[in-house]
Amino acid sequence: MPAKPATATHFDVSKIGKLLGDSSRVEMISSLIDGRSLTARELAHGAGISASTASFHLAKLVDAGLLMVLSQGRHHFYRVASPEVGAAIQALLRLAPSGKAEPAARRKTQVCFARTCYGHLAGVLGLAVAEALQAKGLIEACGEEDFLLTRKGERFFKKLEIDLDGLHAGRRLFARQCLDWSERKPHLGGALGQAFTESLIKRKWLRKKTGSREIHVTKDGQAALRKLLGIRTEALSSAFFTADPAKNATKRRE
């Protein structure tokens, strides 16, 4: 699948700053930050704008070197231009005001509630897991990109039959802070995040929807997550799917 390279040969910081000053552009880039490739129509839908407006914004992002276009037949897919660009955008999003560019999080879909991201758990549930792991002293934030596994955490993951030595020996980074595109906060990524998610799926506590990245919590999983991490998934789901977006937006502005 040939890729159309960005027309920009170097990065103009002032130009990029202006581009990321538009919430629709930020929303589209955020939808691609986990490595996916999406069409202009999908990105327009996610950002809540028209297809023509999305095409206008996407052309500017490609020209600036932030995105690239992949062509497959009549379809054109957009993705982040490189891992380096993705890392830079993630760093910028950490500095962005929390009240901006959050329509993805306000859409009440199962994908926003729980999904896989490069094999690890993401969405509202993924963030809840990462926060619970930190609250229990199992992992600690290390800088802005990694998590540090504590001694207590080692015992916790080994009880789940996760081969920590094998993960350390692998090529994938061990425990990363992966910025969640819908929640805008880091969930547990890297080899540890993937192994943990696979362990929950193997135990049939989580179930993947066929042909989708959606994740569903089983009855056994509800009990297990409550016992292991104190996460009440039923209450978490109820709060997410019944929350009033308008009220939440008002609270963020106050």
Short mmCIF file of C-alpha atoms in Angstrom, two decimals:
data_model
loop_
_atom_site.label_atom_id
_atom_site.label_comp_id
_atom_site.label_asym_id
_atom_site.label_seq_id
_atom_site.Cartn_x
_atom_site.Cartn_y
_atom_site.Cartn_z
CA MET A 1 0.00 0.00 0.00
CA PRO A 2 1.93 3.07 -1.19
CA ALA A 3 2.18 6.02 1.12
CA LYS A 4 2.12 9.61 0.05
CA PRO A 5 4.90 11.42 1.89
CA ALA A 6 4.31 14.70 3.62
CA THR A 7 5.25 17.68 1.48
CA ALA A 8 7.04 19.46 4.34
CA THR A 9 10.78 18.72 4.44
CA HIS A 10 11.29 20.23 7.89
CA PHE A 11 9.10 21.21 10.81
CA ASP A 12 8.03 24.80 11.23
CA VAL A 13 7.27 25.05 14.95
CA SER A 14 5.18 28.21 14.64
CA LYS A 15 3.13 26.68 11.83
CA ILE A 16 2.53 23.50 13.82
CA GLY A 17 1.48 25.55 16.82
CA LYS A 18 -1.14 27.34 14.75
CA LEU A 19 -2.39 24.06 13.30
CA LEU A 20 -2.83 22.51 16.74
CA GLY A 21 -4.71 25.58 17.90
CA ASP A 22 -7.79 24.23 16.13
CA SER A 23 -9.76 21.71 18.22
CA SER A 24 -10.99 19.77 15.15
CA ARG A 25 -7.43 19.17 13.99
CA VAL A 26 -6.36 18.13 17.47
CA GLU A 27 -9.29 15.72 17.65
CA MET A 28 -8.41 14.10 14.32
CA ILE A 29 -4.74 13.71 15.25
CA SER A 30 -5.70 12.31 18.64
CA SER A 31 -7.84 9.66 16.92
CA LEU A 32 -4.71 8.49 15.08
CA ILE A 33 -2.25 8.68 17.95
CA ASP A 34 -2.56 4.98 18.82
CA GLY A 35 -1.20 3.99 15.40
CA ARG A 36 -4.42 3.48 13.48
CA SER A 37 -5.10 4.55 9.89
CA LEU A 38 -8.49 6.13 9.25
CA THR A 39 -10.28 7.66 6.29
CA ALA A 40 -11.21 11.32 6.05
CA ARG A 41 -14.87 10.38 6.52
CA GLU A 42 -14.12 8.48 9.74
CA LEU A 43 -12.03 11.34 11.05
CA ALA A 44 -14.71 13.86 10.14
CA HIS A 45 -17.32 11.83 12.01
CA GLY A 46 -15.10 11.55 15.05
CA ALA A 47 -14.40 15.28 15.11
CA GLY A 48 -18.03 16.19 14.49
CA ILE A 49 -17.32 18.19 11.32
CA SER A 50 -18.27 17.91 7.64
CA ALA A 51 -16.24 15.83 5.21
CA SER A 52 -15.20 18.91 3.24
CA THR A 53 -14.01 20.69 6.38
CA ALA A 54 -12.09 17.58 7.45
CA SER A 55 -10.39 17.35 4.04
CA PHE A 56 -9.31 20.99 4.34
CA HIS A 57 -7.78 20.41 7.78
CA LEU A 58 -6.17 17.09 6.80
CA ALA A 59 -4.45 18.66 3.79
CA LYS A 60 -2.82 21.20 6.10
CA LEU A 61 -1.72 18.51 8.56
CA VAL A 62 -0.18 16.46 5.74
CA ASP A 63 1.54 19.52 4.33
CA ALA A 64 3.03 20.29 7.75
CA GLY A 65 4.45 16.76 7.98
CA LEU A 66 2.29 15.66 10.91
CA LEU A 67 0.21 13.14 8.94
CA MET A 68 0.78 10.97 5.90
CA VAL A 69 -1.65 9.43 3.41
CA LEU A 70 -1.83 5.75 2.49
CA SER A 71 -3.67 4.86 -0.72
CA GLN A 72 -5.42 1.54 -1.27
CA GLY A 73 -7.53 1.49 -4.41
CA ARG A 74 -10.06 4.29 -4.20
CA HIS A 75 -9.59 4.69 -0.47
CA HIS A 76 -7.17 7.03 1.27
CA PHE A 77 -6.14 6.46 4.87
CA TYR A 78 -4.48 8.98 7.15
CA ARG A 79 -2.02 8.14 9.89
CA VAL A 80 0.59 9.90 12.01
CA ALA A 81 3.67 10.49 9.87
CA SER A 82 6.17 8.72 12.14
CA PRO A 83 6.68 7.43 15.69
CA GLU A 84 8.73 10.56 16.40
CA VAL A 85 5.85 12.79 15.35
CA GLY A 86 3.46 10.70 17.44
CA ALA A 87 5.67 11.06 20.52
CA ALA A 88 5.92 14.83 19.99
CA ILE A 89 2.15 15.18 19.63
CA GLN A 90 1.58 13.08 22.76
CA ALA A 91 3.88 15.42 24.68
CA LEU A 92 1.97 18.44 23.41
CA LEU A 93 -1.40 16.91 24.30
CA ARG A 94 -0.24 16.48 27.88
CA LEU A 95 0.08 20.26 28.03
CA ALA A 96 -3.29 20.93 26.37
CA PRO A 97 -6.15 22.27 28.54
CA SER A 98 -8.31 19.36 29.66
CA GLY A 99 -11.50 21.02 28.48
CA LYS A 100 -10.53 21.11 24.79
CA ALA A 101 -10.94 18.58 22.02
CA GLU A 102 -12.75 15.85 23.95
CA PRO A 103 -15.68 14.85 21.72
CA ALA A 104 -14.38 11.28 21.46
CA ALA A 105 -14.58 10.87 25.22
CA ARG A 106 -18.10 12.33 25.26
CA ARG A 107 -19.38 9.83 22.70
CA LYS A 108 -21.03 7.02 24.63
CA THR A 109 -19.67 4.07 22.67
CA GLN A 110 -18.23 0.76 23.85
CA VAL A 111 -14.97 1.57 22.04
CA CYS A 112 -14.54 4.66 24.21
CA PHE A 113 -15.41 2.67 27.33
CA ALA A 114 -13.10 -0.32 26.76
CA ARG A 115 -10.93 -1.31 23.82
CA THR A 116 -7.48 -2.62 22.94
CA CYS A 117 -4.66 -0.28 21.92
CA TYR A 118 -1.66 -2.12 20.50
CA GLY A 119 -2.83 -5.13 22.50
CA HIS A 120 -3.22 -3.40 25.85
CA LEU A 121 -6.33 -2.14 27.61
CA ALA A 122 -7.52 1.39 26.81
CA GLY A 123 -10.55 3.64 27.21
CA VAL A 124 -12.36 4.40 30.45
CA LEU A 125 -11.67 0.91 31.77
CA GLY A 126 -8.01 1.01 30.76
CA LEU A 127 -7.55 4.32 32.55
CA ALA A 128 -9.34 2.98 35.65
CA VAL A 129 -6.99 -0.02 35.70
CA ALA A 130 -3.89 2.16 35.37
CA GLU A 131 -5.07 4.45 38.17
CA ALA A 132 -5.92 1.50 40.42
CA LEU A 133 -2.51 -0.09 39.82
CA GLN A 134 -0.87 3.17 40.87
CA ALA A 135 -3.17 3.70 43.85
CA LYS A 136 -2.27 0.24 45.16
CA GLY A 137 1.44 0.89 44.72
CA LEU A 138 1.89 -1.75 42.01
CA ILE A 139 3.29 0.66 39.40
CA GLU A 140 4.60 4.19 39.64
CA ALA A 141 4.92 6.92 37.02
CA CYS A 142 8.56 7.28 35.97
CA GLY A 143 9.04 10.53 34.09
CA GLU A 144 6.44 11.26 31.42
CA GLU A 145 6.82 8.14 29.27
CA ASP A 146 7.24 5.08 31.47
CA PHE A 147 5.83 3.25 34.47
CA LEU A 148 8.08 1.64 37.07
CA LEU A 149 7.04 -1.78 38.38
CA THR A 150 7.37 -1.96 42.19
CA ARG A 151 8.30 -5.02 44.27
CA LYS A 152 4.67 -5.28 45.31
CA GLY A 153 3.71 -5.04 41.65
CA GLU A 154 6.09 -7.86 40.73
CA ARG A 155 4.32 -10.16 43.17
CA PHE A 156 0.92 -9.06 41.84
CA PHE A 157 1.68 -9.78 38.19
CA LYS A 158 3.50 -13.03 38.94
CA LYS A 159 0.35 -14.30 40.67
CA LEU A 160 -1.36 -13.78 37.32
CA GLU A 161 1.32 -16.04 35.77
CA ILE A 162 2.89 -13.20 33.79
CA ASP A 163 6.51 -13.92 32.83
CA LEU A 164 8.16 -10.65 33.84
CA ASP A 165 11.68 -11.84 32.98
CA GLY A 166 10.51 -12.78 29.51
CA LEU A 167 8.89 -9.39 29.03
CA HIS A 168 12.08 -7.61 30.08
CA ALA A 169 14.07 -9.71 27.63
CA GLY A 170 11.74 -8.93 24.72
CA ARG A 171 12.18 -6.16 22.19
CA ARG A 172 9.07 -4.25 23.21
CA LEU A 173 9.39 -1.48 25.80
CA PHE A 174 8.38 -2.87 29.18
CA ALA A 175 5.81 -0.54 30.78
CA ARG A 176 4.85 2.63 28.96
CA GLN A 177 2.56 5.54 29.72
CA CYS A 178 0.38 5.38 26.63
CA LEU A 179 -1.73 8.52 26.20
CA ASP A 180 -5.34 7.40 25.79
CA TRP A 181 -6.87 9.13 22.76
CA SER A 182 -10.35 9.33 24.26
CA GLU A 183 -9.51 9.88 27.93
CA ARG A 184 -6.41 12.05 27.40
CA LYS A 185 -4.61 10.42 30.32
CA PRO A 186 -2.05 7.59 30.23
CA HIS A 187 -3.03 3.95 30.52
CA LEU A 188 -0.61 1.05 30.97
CA GLY A 189 1.03 0.20 27.66
CA GLY A 190 4.11 -1.68 26.53
CA ALA A 191 4.83 -5.36 27.00
CA LEU A 192 3.45 -5.41 30.53
CA GLY A 193 0.17 -3.77 29.49
CA GLN A 194 -0.28 -6.28 26.69
CA ALA A 195 0.59 -9.29 28.86
CA PHE A 196 -1.79 -8.12 31.59
CA THR A 197 -4.65 -7.70 29.09
CA GLU A 198 -3.94 -11.10 27.54
CA SER A 199 -3.99 -12.64 31.00
CA LEU A 200 -7.42 -11.20 31.74
CA ILE A 201 -8.73 -12.42 28.39
CA LYS A 202 -7.24 -15.89 28.93
CA ARG A 203 -9.06 -16.11 32.27
CA LYS A 204 -12.25 -15.05 30.48
CA TRP A 205 -12.56 -11.96 32.64
CA LEU A 206 -12.46 -9.83 29.50
CA ARG A 207 -13.91 -10.71 26.11
CA LYS A 208 -12.89 -9.24 22.75
CA LYS A 209 -15.60 -8.57 20.21
CA THR A 210 -14.89 -10.44 16.97
CA GLY A 211 -13.61 -8.15 14.24
CA SER A 212 -13.37 -5.15 16.56
CA ARG A 213 -11.14 -3.63 19.22
CA GLU A 214 -14.08 -3.49 21.64
CA ILE A 215 -13.58 -5.13 25.03
CA HIS A 216 -16.39 -6.39 27.26
CA VAL A 217 -16.13 -7.36 30.93
CA THR A 218 -17.66 -10.73 31.81
CA LYS A 219 -19.53 -11.51 35.03
CA ASP A 220 -16.46 -13.31 36.37
CA GLY A 221 -14.37 -10.33 35.28
CA GLN A 222 -16.54 -7.91 37.23
CA ALA A 223 -15.91 -9.89 40.41
CA ALA A 224 -12.19 -10.34 39.66
CA LEU A 225 -11.50 -6.67 38.94
CA ARG A 226 -13.38 -5.67 42.07
CA LYS A 227 -11.33 -8.11 44.17
CA LEU A 228 -7.95 -7.44 42.56
CA LEU A 229 -8.08 -3.69 42.01
CA GLY A 230 -11.24 -2.42 43.68
CA ILE A 231 -12.75 -1.47 40.31
CA ARG A 232 -16.54 -1.68 40.20
CA THR A 233 -17.02 -2.03 36.48
CA GLU A 234 -20.82 -1.96 36.66
CA ALA A 235 -20.76 1.45 38.36
CA LEU A 236 -18.01 2.66 36.03
CA SER A 237 -20.05 1.66 32.98
CA SER A 238 -23.26 3.15 34.34
CA ALA A 239 -21.57 6.46 35.11
CA PHE A 240 -19.98 6.62 31.65
CA PHE A 241 -23.02 5.76 29.57
CA THR A 242 -25.52 7.86 31.52
CA ALA A 243 -23.40 10.97 32.22
CA ASP A 244 -24.67 14.29 30.86
CA PRO A 245 -21.98 15.68 28.48
CA ALA A 246 -23.31 19.23 28.80
CA LYS A 247 -23.00 19.15 32.60
CA ASN A 248 -19.52 17.67 32.38
CA ALA A 249 -18.43 20.39 29.97
CA THR A 250 -19.79 23.04 32.35
CA LYS A 251 -17.83 21.53 35.25
CA ARG A 252 -14.63 21.56 33.22
CA ARG A 253 -15.04 25.27 32.47
CA GLU A 254 -15.67 26.21 36.11
#
